[in-house]
Coordinates of C-alpha atoms and ligand atoms in Angstrom, one line a residue:
M1 CA 0.0 0.1 0.0
C2 CA 1.2 3.3 -0.7
G3 CA 3.2 5.2 1.8
I4 CA 3.9 8.8 2.1
V5 CA 6.7 11.0 3.9
G6 CA 7.4 14.5 3.9
Y7 CA 9.9 16.8 5.5
I8 CA 10.6 20.5 6.0
G9 CA 13.5 21.7 8.1
N10 CA 17.3 22.1 8.0
R11 CA 18.5 18.4 7.6
N12 CA 19.4 17.1 4.1
S13 CA 15.7 16.0 3.1
Q14 CA 16.5 13.4 0.7
E15 CA 18.2 11.3 3.8
V16 CA 14.9 11.8 6.0
L17 CA 12.8 10.9 3.0
I18 CA 14.6 7.7 2.2
E19 CA 14.9 6.8 5.7
G20 CA 11.3 7.2 6.3
L21 CA 10.4 5.3 3.1
S22 CA 12.4 2.5 4.3
K23 CA 10.2 2.3 7.4
L24 CA 7.2 2.2 5.2
E25 CA 8.6 -0.7 2.9
Y26 CA 6.5 -3.5 5.1
R27 CA 3.4 -1.8 3.7
G28 CA 4.2 -3.3 0.3
Y29 CA 5.0 -1.3 -2.8
D30 CA 6.3 -1.5 -6.5
S31 CA 8.1 1.8 -7.0
A32 CA 9.3 4.9 -5.1
G33 CA 10.1 8.4 -5.5
V34 CA 11.0 11.7 -4.0
A35 CA 10.5 15.4 -4.9
V36 CA 12.9 18.0 -3.2
F37 CA 13.3 21.9 -3.6
T38 CA 16.9 22.3 -4.8
D39 CA 18.5 25.6 -6.2
K40 CA 17.0 24.5 -9.6
G41 CA 13.6 24.3 -8.2
L42 CA 11.4 21.3 -7.6
E43 CA 13.2 18.2 -8.6
V44 CA 12.0 14.8 -8.6
K45 CA 13.6 11.4 -8.9
K46 CA 11.6 8.2 -9.2
A47 CA 12.4 4.4 -10.0
K48 CA 10.2 1.2 -10.2
G49 CA 11.1 -1.5 -7.9
R50 CA 12.6 -1.5 -4.5
L51 CA 13.8 1.5 -2.7
A52 CA 17.3 0.7 -3.4
N53 CA 16.8 1.5 -7.1
L54 CA 15.8 5.0 -6.1
E55 CA 18.7 5.1 -3.5
S56 CA 21.4 4.3 -6.0
Q57 CA 20.0 7.2 -8.4
L58 CA 20.2 9.6 -5.5
Q59 CA 23.6 8.5 -4.8
D60 CA 24.6 9.1 -8.4
S61 CA 23.0 12.5 -8.5
P62 CA 21.8 13.6 -5.0
L63 CA 19.1 16.1 -4.7
K64 CA 20.2 18.9 -2.2
G65 CA 17.7 20.6 -0.4
T66 CA 15.9 20.8 3.0
I67 CA 12.3 20.4 1.8
G68 CA 11.0 17.4 0.2
I69 CA 8.2 14.6 -0.3
G70 CA 8.5 11.0 -0.7
H71 CA 6.5 8.0 -1.7
T72 CA 6.3 4.4 -2.0
R73 CA 3.7 3.2 -4.7
W74 CA 1.3 0.2 -4.9
A75 CA -0.2 0.4 -8.2
T76 CA -3.9 0.9 -8.5
H77 CA -4.3 3.0 -11.8
G78 CA -1.7 2.3 -14.3
K79 CA 1.1 -0.2 -14.1
P80 CA 4.2 -0.1 -11.9
S81 CA 6.5 2.1 -13.8
D82 CA 9.0 5.0 -13.3
V83 CA 6.4 7.4 -15.1
N84 CA 3.5 6.2 -12.8
S85 CA 5.6 6.5 -9.9
H86 CA 4.8 9.5 -7.4
P87 CA 5.8 12.3 -6.8
H88 CA 3.5 13.7 -9.7
L89 CA 4.0 17.1 -11.2
D90 CA 1.7 19.7 -13.0
D91 CA 2.7 20.5 -16.7
T92 CA 4.5 23.5 -15.3
H93 CA 6.4 21.6 -12.9
K94 CA 5.7 24.0 -10.2
F95 CA 3.5 21.7 -8.2
S96 CA 4.3 18.3 -6.8
V97 CA 1.9 15.7 -5.2
V98 CA 2.2 12.5 -3.3
H99 CA -1.0 10.6 -2.8
N100 CA -2.3 7.4 -1.0
G101 CA -5.8 6.5 -2.1
I102 CA -7.9 6.4 -5.0
I103 CA -9.6 9.4 -6.8
E104 CA -12.9 7.8 -8.0
N105 CA -13.8 10.7 -10.4
Y106 CA -10.3 11.1 -11.8
A107 CA -11.4 10.1 -15.5
T108 CA -14.0 12.9 -15.7
L109 CA -11.6 15.5 -13.9
K110 CA -8.8 14.3 -16.4
E111 CA -11.0 14.7 -19.4
E112 CA -11.9 18.1 -18.4
L113 CA -8.4 19.2 -17.6
I114 CA -7.1 18.0 -21.0
G115 CA -9.9 19.9 -22.6
R116 CA -8.5 23.0 -20.7
G117 CA -5.2 22.2 -22.3
H118 CA -3.4 20.2 -19.7
V119 CA -1.0 17.4 -20.8
F120 CA -0.7 14.5 -18.8
V121 CA 2.2 12.0 -18.8
S122 CA 1.0 9.1 -16.5
Q123 CA -2.0 6.7 -16.3
T124 CA -2.3 7.5 -12.6
D125 CA -5.5 8.9 -11.0
T126 CA -2.8 11.1 -8.9
E127 CA -1.6 13.3 -11.6
V128 CA -5.1 14.7 -11.9
I129 CA -4.2 16.3 -8.4
S130 CA -1.2 18.2 -9.2
H131 CA -2.8 19.6 -12.3
L132 CA -6.1 20.6 -10.3
I133 CA -3.9 22.3 -7.5
A134 CA -2.1 24.2 -10.3
E135 CA -5.2 25.3 -12.0
E136 CA -6.7 26.7 -8.6
Y137 CA -3.6 28.4 -7.6
K138 CA -4.1 32.1 -7.3
G139 CA -1.4 33.1 -5.0
N140 CA -2.3 31.0 -2.0
I141 CA -1.4 27.2 -1.8
V142 CA -3.7 26.3 1.0
E143 CA -6.8 27.8 -0.7
A144 CA -5.6 26.2 -4.0
V145 CA -5.3 22.7 -2.2
Q146 CA -8.9 23.4 -0.5
R147 CA -10.6 24.1 -3.8
A148 CA -8.8 21.4 -5.7
V149 CA -9.9 18.6 -3.0
R150 CA -13.5 19.9 -3.2
K151 CA -13.6 18.8 -6.8
M152 CA -12.2 15.3 -5.9
R153 CA -14.2 12.2 -4.8
G154 CA -12.7 9.1 -3.1
A155 CA -9.9 8.4 -0.6
Y156 CA -6.9 10.6 -0.4
A157 CA -4.0 11.4 2.0
L158 CA -1.7 14.0 0.1
G159 CA 1.7 15.7 0.7
V160 CA 1.9 18.9 -1.6
L161 CA 4.7 21.2 -2.5
T162 CA 4.9 24.1 -4.8
E163 CA 7.8 26.3 -6.0
Y164 CA 5.8 29.6 -5.5
E165 CA 5.7 29.0 -1.7
P166 CA 8.8 27.0 -1.0
D167 CA 8.6 27.3 2.7
K168 CA 5.5 25.3 3.2
L169 CA 4.4 21.7 3.0
I170 CA 0.8 21.0 2.8
A171 CA -0.8 17.6 4.0
V172 CA -4.4 16.6 3.6
R173 CA -6.5 13.7 4.8
N174 CA -9.6 12.0 3.7
A175 CA -10.1 8.3 4.3
S176 CA -6.4 7.5 3.9
P177 CA -4.0 7.4 6.8
L178 CA -1.8 10.4 7.4
I179 CA 0.2 11.7 10.5
I180 CA 2.2 14.9 11.3
G181 CA 5.4 14.7 13.3
V182 CA 6.5 17.6 15.3
G183 CA 10.0 18.6 15.8
E184 CA 12.2 21.5 16.7
G185 CA 12.7 23.7 13.7
E186 CA 11.6 20.8 11.5
N187 CA 8.3 19.0 10.9
F188 CA 7.2 15.7 9.1
I189 CA 4.3 13.9 7.5
G190 CA 4.1 10.3 7.3
S191 CA 1.8 7.5 6.5
D192 CA 2.3 6.1 10.0
I193 CA 4.6 6.3 13.0
P194 CA 7.7 4.3 12.3
A195 CA 8.2 6.4 9.4
L196 CA 8.9 9.4 11.8
L197 CA 10.2 7.7 14.8
N198 CA 13.7 8.3 14.3
Y199 CA 13.1 11.8 14.4
T200 CA 10.3 12.6 16.7
R201 CA 7.8 11.1 19.2
D202 CA 5.2 14.0 19.0
I203 CA 2.5 13.4 16.6
Y204 CA -0.8 14.9 15.5
I205 CA -3.2 12.4 14.0
L206 CA -5.0 13.9 11.1
N207 CA -8.9 13.1 10.9
D208 CA -10.9 12.9 7.8
G209 CA -11.7 16.3 6.2
E210 CA -8.5 17.9 7.8
M211 CA -5.3 19.5 6.4
A212 CA -2.0 20.8 7.8
V213 CA 0.2 23.5 6.8
L214 CA 3.7 22.8 7.8
T215 CA 6.6 25.2 8.1
R216 CA 10.0 24.8 9.7
D217 CA 8.8 26.7 12.9
G218 CA 5.3 25.3 13.3
V219 CA 2.2 23.2 12.1
E220 CA -1.3 24.7 11.7
L221 CA -4.2 22.3 11.4
L222 CA -7.3 23.3 9.6
T223 CA -10.6 22.0 8.4
L224 CA -10.8 21.8 4.5
E225 CA -13.1 24.8 5.1
G226 CA -10.2 26.8 6.5
N227 CA -11.3 26.7 10.2
F228 CA -8.3 26.3 12.6
I229 CA -8.2 23.3 14.7
S230 CA -6.6 23.2 18.2
R231 CA -5.3 19.6 19.1
E232 CA -2.7 18.2 21.7
T233 CA 0.0 16.2 20.1
F234 CA 0.1 12.5 21.0
H235 CA 3.5 11.2 22.6
V236 CA 4.6 7.9 21.1
D237 CA 6.3 5.8 23.9
W238 CA 7.1 2.6 22.0
D239 CA 10.6 2.0 20.7
L240 CA 11.6 1.6 17.1
T241 CA 13.4 -1.5 18.0
T242 CA 10.3 -3.2 18.7
A243 CA 9.6 -2.8 15.0
E244 CA 13.0 -4.4 14.0
K245 CA 13.9 -8.0 13.4
A246 CA 15.5 -8.7 17.0
G247 CA 18.0 -11.2 15.6
F248 CA 15.5 -13.2 13.8
D249 CA 16.1 -13.8 10.0
H250 CA 12.8 -12.3 9.1
F251 CA 10.2 -10.3 10.7
M252 CA 7.6 -13.2 10.1
L253 CA 9.6 -15.6 12.4
K254 CA 10.2 -12.8 15.0
E255 CA 6.5 -12.2 14.9
I256 CA 5.5 -15.9 15.2
H257 CA 8.0 -16.0 18.2
E258 CA 6.3 -12.9 20.0
Q259 CA 3.1 -14.4 20.3
P260 CA 3.3 -15.8 23.8
K261 CA 4.0 -12.1 24.8
A262 CA 1.3 -10.8 22.6
Y263 CA -1.1 -13.1 24.3
R264 CA -0.1 -12.0 27.5
D265 CA -0.2 -8.4 26.9
T266 CA -3.8 -8.9 25.2
M267 CA -5.0 -10.6 28.2
S268 CA -3.4 -9.1 31.3
A269 CA -5.4 -6.1 32.0
R270 CA -8.8 -7.6 30.9
I271 CA -8.6 -10.6 33.6
S272 CA -9.5 -9.8 37.1
E273 CA -6.9 -10.5 39.9
D274 CA -8.7 -13.4 41.1
G275 CA -8.6 -14.9 37.5
K276 CA -12.5 -15.5 37.6
R277 CA -13.7 -12.8 35.4
V278 CA -13.1 -10.8 32.2
V279 CA -13.0 -7.0 32.8
L280 CA -13.6 -4.5 29.8
T281 CA -13.4 -0.9 30.1
P282 CA -16.5 1.3 29.0
A283 CA -14.2 2.2 25.9
E284 CA -13.7 -1.4 25.2
F285 CA -17.3 -2.2 25.6
G286 CA -19.7 0.1 27.5
L287 CA -23.0 -1.6 27.1
S288 CA -25.1 -2.1 30.0
K289 CA -26.5 -5.5 31.0
E290 CA -30.1 -4.3 29.6
E291 CA -28.5 -3.2 26.4
I292 CA -26.4 -6.5 26.1
K293 CA -29.7 -8.4 26.5
D294 CA -31.1 -6.3 23.6
I295 CA -28.6 -7.6 21.2
H296 CA -30.4 -10.1 19.0
N297 CA -27.6 -11.0 16.6
I298 CA -24.0 -10.3 16.0
H299 CA -22.2 -9.8 12.5
I300 CA -18.6 -10.1 12.4
V301 CA -16.9 -8.6 9.2
A302 CA -13.4 -8.6 8.1
C303 CA -10.9 -9.7 5.5
G304 CA -8.4 -12.2 4.8
T305 CA -6.8 -13.6 8.1
A306 CA -9.0 -11.3 10.2
Y307 CA -11.9 -12.9 8.5
H308 CA -10.6 -16.3 9.6
A309 CA -10.2 -15.0 13.0
G310 CA -14.0 -14.1 12.9
L311 CA -14.9 -17.6 11.9
V312 CA -13.3 -18.7 15.2
G313 CA -15.0 -15.7 16.8
K314 CA -18.4 -16.9 15.5
S315 CA -18.2 -20.3 17.3
V316 CA -16.7 -18.8 20.5
I317 CA -19.4 -16.3 20.9
E318 CA -22.2 -18.7 19.8
K319 CA -20.9 -21.3 22.3
L320 CA -20.3 -19.1 25.2
A321 CA -23.1 -16.5 24.8
R322 CA -25.5 -18.4 22.7
I323 CA -26.2 -15.2 20.6
P324 CA -26.6 -16.1 16.8
V325 CA -23.5 -14.9 14.7
E326 CA -22.8 -14.4 11.2
T327 CA -19.5 -13.9 9.7
D328 CA -18.8 -12.1 6.5
V329 CA -16.0 -11.1 4.1
A330 CA -16.1 -7.4 4.3
S331 CA -15.9 -6.9 0.6
E332 CA -19.2 -8.9 0.3
Y333 CA -21.0 -7.5 3.2
R334 CA -22.3 -4.2 2.0
Y335 CA -23.6 -5.7 -1.4
R336 CA -25.7 -8.4 0.1
S337 CA -28.0 -6.0 1.8
P338 CA -27.3 -7.4 5.3
I339 CA -30.3 -7.1 7.8
I340 CA -28.8 -4.8 10.3
T341 CA -31.1 -3.4 12.9
K342 CA -30.3 -1.3 16.1
H343 CA -30.4 -4.9 17.9
T344 CA -27.6 -6.0 15.7
L345 CA -23.9 -5.7 17.1
V346 CA -21.4 -5.6 14.2
I347 CA -17.8 -6.5 15.0
V348 CA -15.1 -5.5 12.7
V349 CA -11.8 -7.1 13.0
S350 CA -8.6 -5.6 11.3
Q351 CA -5.0 -5.6 12.2
S352 CA -4.2 -2.3 10.5
G353 CA -7.6 -0.7 11.1
E354 CA -7.3 0.9 7.6
T355 CA -8.6 -1.8 5.5
A356 CA -10.8 0.0 3.1
D357 CA -13.5 -2.9 2.8
T358 CA -13.8 -3.2 6.5
L359 CA -13.9 0.5 7.1
A360 CA -16.9 0.7 4.5
A361 CA -18.5 -2.2 6.2
L362 CA -18.3 -0.3 9.6
R363 CA -19.9 2.7 8.1
E364 CA -22.7 0.7 6.6
A365 CA -23.3 -0.8 10.0
K366 CA -23.5 2.6 11.6
K367 CA -25.7 4.1 8.9
N368 CA -28.2 1.3 9.8
G369 CA -28.2 2.0 13.6
A370 CA -26.0 -1.1 14.7
R371 CA -23.4 -0.5 17.3
V372 CA -19.8 -1.2 16.3
L373 CA -17.1 -3.1 18.2
A374 CA -13.6 -3.0 16.6
I375 CA -10.9 -5.5 17.3
T376 CA -7.8 -3.9 15.9
N377 CA -4.2 -3.6 16.5
V378 CA -3.4 0.0 15.7
V379 CA -4.6 2.6 18.2
G380 CA -5.8 5.9 16.5
S381 CA -6.5 3.9 13.4
S382 CA -9.4 4.9 11.2
V383 CA -11.5 1.8 12.2
A384 CA -10.6 2.4 16.1
R385 CA -11.7 6.0 15.6
E386 CA -15.0 5.3 14.1
A387 CA -16.2 2.3 16.1
D388 CA -18.2 2.8 19.2
F389 CA -16.0 0.3 20.9
V390 CA -12.7 -0.9 20.6
I391 CA -10.7 -3.8 21.9
T392 CA -7.1 -3.2 21.1
T393 CA -5.1 -6.4 20.5
W394 CA -1.6 -5.5 21.9
A395 CA 0.4 -7.5 19.3
G396 CA 2.7 -4.6 18.8
P397 CA 3.6 -3.6 15.2
E398 CA 3.4 -6.5 12.7
I399 CA 5.8 -5.9 9.8
A400 CA 5.7 -9.1 7.9
V401 CA 2.8 -9.1 5.2
A402 CA 1.8 -12.6 6.4
S403 CA -0.4 -11.8 9.6
T404 CA 0.6 -14.1 12.6
K405 CA 0.6 -12.6 15.9
A406 CA -2.4 -10.1 14.9
Y407 CA -4.4 -13.1 14.1
T408 CA -3.9 -15.0 17.3
T409 CA -4.4 -11.9 19.4
Q410 CA -7.7 -11.4 17.5
L411 CA -8.6 -14.8 18.8
I412 CA -7.7 -13.8 22.3
G413 CA -9.8 -10.8 21.7
F414 CA -12.8 -13.0 20.7
Y415 CA -12.2 -15.4 23.7
L416 CA -12.2 -12.4 26.2
F417 CA -15.2 -10.9 24.6
G418 CA -17.2 -14.1 24.4
L419 CA -16.5 -14.7 28.0
Y420 CA -17.6 -11.1 28.9
L421 CA -20.7 -11.7 27.3
A422 CA -21.4 -15.0 28.9
E423 CA -20.8 -13.6 32.1
T424 CA -23.1 -10.8 31.8
L425 CA -25.9 -12.7 30.3
E426 CA -25.1 -15.7 32.7
T427 CA -25.0 -18.2 29.7
Q428 CA -22.2 -20.2 31.4
T429 CA -21.6 -20.7 35.1
P430 CA -18.7 -19.0 36.9
E431 CA -17.0 -22.4 37.1
V432 CA -16.9 -22.7 33.3
I433 CA -15.8 -19.1 32.9
A434 CA -13.0 -19.3 35.6
E435 CA -12.1 -22.6 33.9
T436 CA -11.7 -21.2 30.4
I437 CA -9.7 -18.2 31.9
A438 CA -7.3 -20.4 33.5
A439 CA -6.8 -22.4 30.4
M440 CA -6.2 -19.2 28.6
K441 CA -3.5 -18.1 31.0
A442 CA -1.8 -21.3 29.9
L443 CA -1.6 -20.5 26.5
P444 CA 1.4 -18.5 26.2
E445 CA 3.6 -21.1 27.8
Q446 CA 1.9 -23.8 25.4
V447 CA 2.7 -21.7 22.5
E448 CA 6.4 -21.4 23.6
A449 CA 6.4 -25.2 23.9
I450 CA 5.5 -25.5 20.4
L451 CA 8.1 -23.1 19.2
T452 CA 10.8 -25.4 20.8
Q453 CA 9.7 -28.1 18.2
S454 CA 10.3 -25.8 15.2
D455 CA 12.8 -28.0 13.8
D456 CA 10.2 -30.9 13.3
I457 CA 7.9 -28.7 11.3
K458 CA 10.9 -27.6 9.1
A459 CA 11.5 -30.9 8.2
I460 CA 8.1 -31.2 7.1
A461 CA 8.1 -28.0 5.2
E462 CA 11.0 -29.0 3.3
E463 CA 9.0 -32.0 1.9
I464 CA 6.0 -30.0 1.3
A465 CA 7.9 -27.4 -0.6
K466 CA 8.6 -30.0 -3.3
H467 CA 4.9 -30.1 -4.1
E468 CA 2.7 -27.9 -6.2
D469 CA -0.8 -28.6 -4.6
L470 CA -2.0 -29.7 -1.1
F471 CA -4.9 -29.7 1.0
F472 CA -5.9 -28.9 4.7
I473 CA -8.9 -30.7 6.3
G474 CA -10.5 -30.3 9.6
R475 CA -13.8 -30.2 11.3
G476 CA -15.5 -27.4 13.4
L477 CA -12.8 -25.1 14.7
D478 CA -10.1 -27.2 13.1
Y479 CA -11.7 -26.1 9.6
A480 CA -11.6 -22.5 10.7
V481 CA -7.9 -22.9 11.4
S482 CA -7.2 -25.0 8.1
L483 CA -8.5 -22.1 6.1
E484 CA -5.8 -19.9 7.9
G485 CA -3.2 -22.4 7.5
S486 CA -4.0 -22.7 3.8
L487 CA -4.0 -18.9 3.1
K488 CA -0.6 -18.5 5.0
L489 CA 1.0 -21.2 3.0
K490 CA -0.3 -19.7 -0.4
E491 CA 0.7 -16.3 0.3
I492 CA 4.4 -16.9 1.2
S493 CA 5.3 -20.2 -0.3
Y494 CA 3.2 -19.6 -3.5
I495 CA 2.3 -23.5 -3.1
H496 CA -1.3 -23.9 -4.2
S497 CA -3.4 -25.1 -1.5
E498 CA -7.2 -25.6 -0.4
A499 CA -8.8 -26.1 2.9
Y500 CA -11.9 -28.2 3.1
A501 CA -14.2 -29.1 6.1
S502 CA -13.1 -32.8 6.2
G503 CA -16.7 -34.2 5.6
E504 CA -16.9 -32.2 2.4
L505 CA -13.9 -33.8 0.7
K506 CA -15.9 -36.8 -0.7
H507 CA -18.5 -34.4 -2.5
G508 CA -15.9 -33.7 -5.1
T509 CA -12.5 -32.8 -4.1
L510 CA -11.5 -36.2 -3.2
A511 CA -11.1 -36.8 -7.1
L512 CA -7.9 -34.8 -6.7
I513 CA -6.4 -37.3 -4.3
E514 CA -3.8 -39.7 -5.7
D515 CA -0.4 -41.1 -4.6
N516 CA 1.4 -38.8 -2.4
V517 CA -0.5 -35.7 -2.4
P518 CA 0.1 -34.2 1.0
V519 CA -3.0 -33.6 3.1
I520 CA -2.6 -31.8 6.5
A521 CA -5.2 -33.0 8.7
L522 CA -6.2 -31.1 11.9
A523 CA -7.8 -33.1 14.5
T524 CA -7.8 -31.2 17.8
Q525 CA -11.5 -31.3 18.5
E526 CA -11.9 -34.3 20.8
D527 CA -15.7 -34.7 20.1
L528 CA -15.1 -34.8 16.3
L529 CA -12.0 -37.0 16.3
E530 CA -13.8 -40.1 15.3
K531 CA -15.5 -38.7 12.3
T532 CA -12.0 -37.0 11.4
I533 CA -10.3 -40.1 11.3
S534 CA -13.0 -41.7 9.0
N535 CA -12.2 -38.7 6.6
I536 CA -8.6 -39.3 6.9
Q537 CA -9.1 -42.9 6.0
E538 CA -10.9 -41.9 2.7
V539 CA -7.6 -39.9 1.9
V540 CA -5.3 -42.9 3.0
A541 CA -7.3 -45.2 0.7
R542 CA -6.5 -43.0 -2.3
G543 CA -2.8 -42.8 -1.6
G544 CA -2.7 -39.2 0.0
H545 CA 0.1 -38.5 2.5
I546 CA -1.4 -37.4 5.8
I547 CA 0.4 -34.8 8.0
G548 CA -1.7 -34.9 11.3
I549 CA -1.9 -32.0 13.7
G550 CA -3.2 -33.4 16.9
E551 CA -3.4 -32.9 20.7
D552 CA -0.6 -34.4 23.0
G553 CA -1.3 -38.2 24.0
N554 CA -4.0 -39.0 21.5
P555 CA -2.9 -42.5 20.4
D556 CA -5.9 -43.3 18.3
F557 CA -5.1 -40.4 15.9
S558 CA -1.3 -41.2 15.7
R559 CA -2.2 -44.7 14.1
H560 CA -3.8 -43.0 11.1
V561 CA -1.2 -40.4 9.8
N562 CA 2.1 -40.6 8.1
H563 CA 3.6 -37.7 10.2
L564 CA 2.3 -36.4 13.5
F565 CA 2.7 -33.0 15.0
T566 CA 1.2 -32.5 18.5
I567 CA 0.1 -29.5 20.4
P568 CA -0.5 -29.3 24.3
R569 CA -3.7 -30.2 25.4
T570 CA -6.1 -27.3 26.1
L571 CA -10.0 -26.9 26.1
S572 CA -11.4 -27.5 22.7
L573 CA -12.6 -24.0 22.3
L574 CA -9.0 -22.7 22.6
T575 CA -7.1 -24.9 20.4
P576 CA -7.1 -22.6 17.3
A577 CA -4.7 -20.3 19.3
L578 CA -2.3 -23.3 19.6
A579 CA -3.0 -25.2 16.3
V580 CA -2.4 -22.3 14.1
V581 CA 1.3 -21.9 15.3
P582 CA 2.6 -25.0 13.6
L583 CA 0.9 -23.9 10.4
Q584 CA 2.4 -20.6 10.7
L585 CA 5.9 -22.3 10.9
L586 CA 4.9 -24.6 8.2
A587 CA 4.2 -21.7 5.7
Y588 CA 7.4 -19.8 6.9
Y589 CA 9.7 -22.7 6.5
A590 CA 8.1 -23.8 3.0
S591 CA 8.6 -20.3 1.8
I592 CA 12.4 -20.4 2.9
A593 CA 13.0 -23.7 1.2
R594 CA 11.5 -22.1 -2.1
G595 CA 13.8 -19.2 -1.7
N596 CA 11.0 -16.8 -1.4
D597 CA 10.8 -13.2 0.0
V598 CA 9.1 -14.1 3.0
D599 CA 8.3 -10.9 4.5
K600 CA 7.3 -9.2 1.4
P601 CA 5.5 -11.8 -0.8
R602 CA 4.8 -11.0 -4.4
N603 CA 1.5 -9.0 -5.3
L604 CA 0.6 -8.5 -1.7
A605 CA 0.5 -5.2 0.6
K606 CA 0.3 -5.1 4.4
S607 CA -2.3 -2.5 4.5
V608 CA -5.0 -2.6 1.9
T609 CA -6.7 0.8 1.6
V610 CA -8.4 0.5 -1.4
E611 CA -11.6 -1.4 -2.2
Ligands
LIG1 C1 -2.8 -12.3 5.4 C2 -3.1 -11.0 5.7 C3 -4.4 -10.3 5.1 C4 -5.0 -9.5 6.1 C5 -6.1 -8.6 5.3 C6 -6.9 -7.7 6.3 O1 -1.8 -12.8 6.1 O2 -2.5 -10.3 6.4 O3 -5.2 -11.3 4.7 O4 -5.5 -10.2 7.1 O5 -5.8 -8.0 4.4 O6 -5.9 -6.7 6.8 P1 -6.3 -6.1 8.1 O7 -6.4 -7.0 9.3 O8 -5.4 -5.1 8.4 O9 -7.7 -5.4 8.0

């Protein structure tokens, strides 16, 4: 996803921009560029591919100046290329723009601008913005930007420079993330906090419909109508080193290993001292008992891995609180005319809190009178700010594109929430609630135990990496985890895999099973074990090679598989928080065996802020 950085101060801006962009690489991108005021005016350099390509251009011919904007692009309109990379200029080369988002009416605007004599060089929607601002400029850049954005429809975070007012950097936000960093004699813009953390910890978070005017000496926040906004800065107290690899070969492996801590952090303040109750603050879920009783149904809406967490969430809430739950992929939700009433609670799940489809679903839910609870990992994200209640997953920054600790802490979020509802609605006895909490508290150590067996998984992964197709099967919660295991494997190893509810295989897909096709069979649900074993037999009879994931000490299961990996015993409801860990490792080591870029898989972005 596109990343923006901007600088105004006295340092060599090229260095600040490259450093900031390198911290945004995790978002995924296909090209990068910078614009800097030099003694020749606004100069732009851009390059398709990795940031290193741009860096080597800048090493050969540096851009000397103390004000600039930079961008990493993830293509939406127009293929990845030098010319489509940002920053974009108008045709007088006096205005330069970086943009994250999509301008929905860009085609009409472009046609009108061409009609008035503007000449375009790229296929992007963004180039329209620099031309529009240039056309609206009557001696005041702030007013020109305000007039230009009034003509635009869509999502945009913008950084704007003009040669006519070389002591100003303009930032605008509408439906795409943008923050302002405040320094001494210098100020910054960025798509997120890590981009600025080397320089400042004092941040303004821009809201939709707001802009900022940065000079060396200060920052003014304004509405797009020009009214001044007074706001306190937000002081960031987490360290950049938490966002670095800490000795692991890849961010993904580091993040897999951070799960025990992430589980503890997400649970700690939310479990009463006696370990018998879940405690949520009013900001986390502030409905009264009467209001909770008035919830008739719950919709869980999310994308990708977060959607898979939602599938587990559905079972957890239905089992613990006996409220009917539907789980939807966010990009489908709005378009199926879901029945949302004021008795509906909508839970949106999003690591980044910026996923466009999830945000749109949240807005649809609110428009229809539902209350919205967000389970998200990013404080101050769009989802967090727009929801009525927020349960933050304290996973810490997740850099690898493939989500691991964000997913598992989303599961913890659902367990906590399900227990909170159960206790309020008295659908479970205090004993069951206390027993579940005790089992949850054991999860971090159990994950640590699984991680000590990583070498076993590595050996299996190296075998799997030789295949092009494989299957995951499971029943109940094991099926939900299979879907996540299959997605993880696909996205980083590029091995084709499908996840099936075990009982569904014989309704068609069994035709694909032949000698040595690997099938990863999850069997952690004790009450479903017999049935799962029957399905495994169907696969074995056709020559399939079974890799079983079961619970410790289950001899029944071990007799039916070619390889067995076991996880420590826990309550059936909690097994997803353990069973997914070997599947994460499997995907990781299969990706390594195939020589892939684990942390930045092809075609994917960390934060998907377009629909
Ligand atoms: C896969 C992955 C994605 C995200 C999805 C939603 O590993 O990370 O499937 O889960 O793009 O992103 P968030 O959770 O940021 O809304």
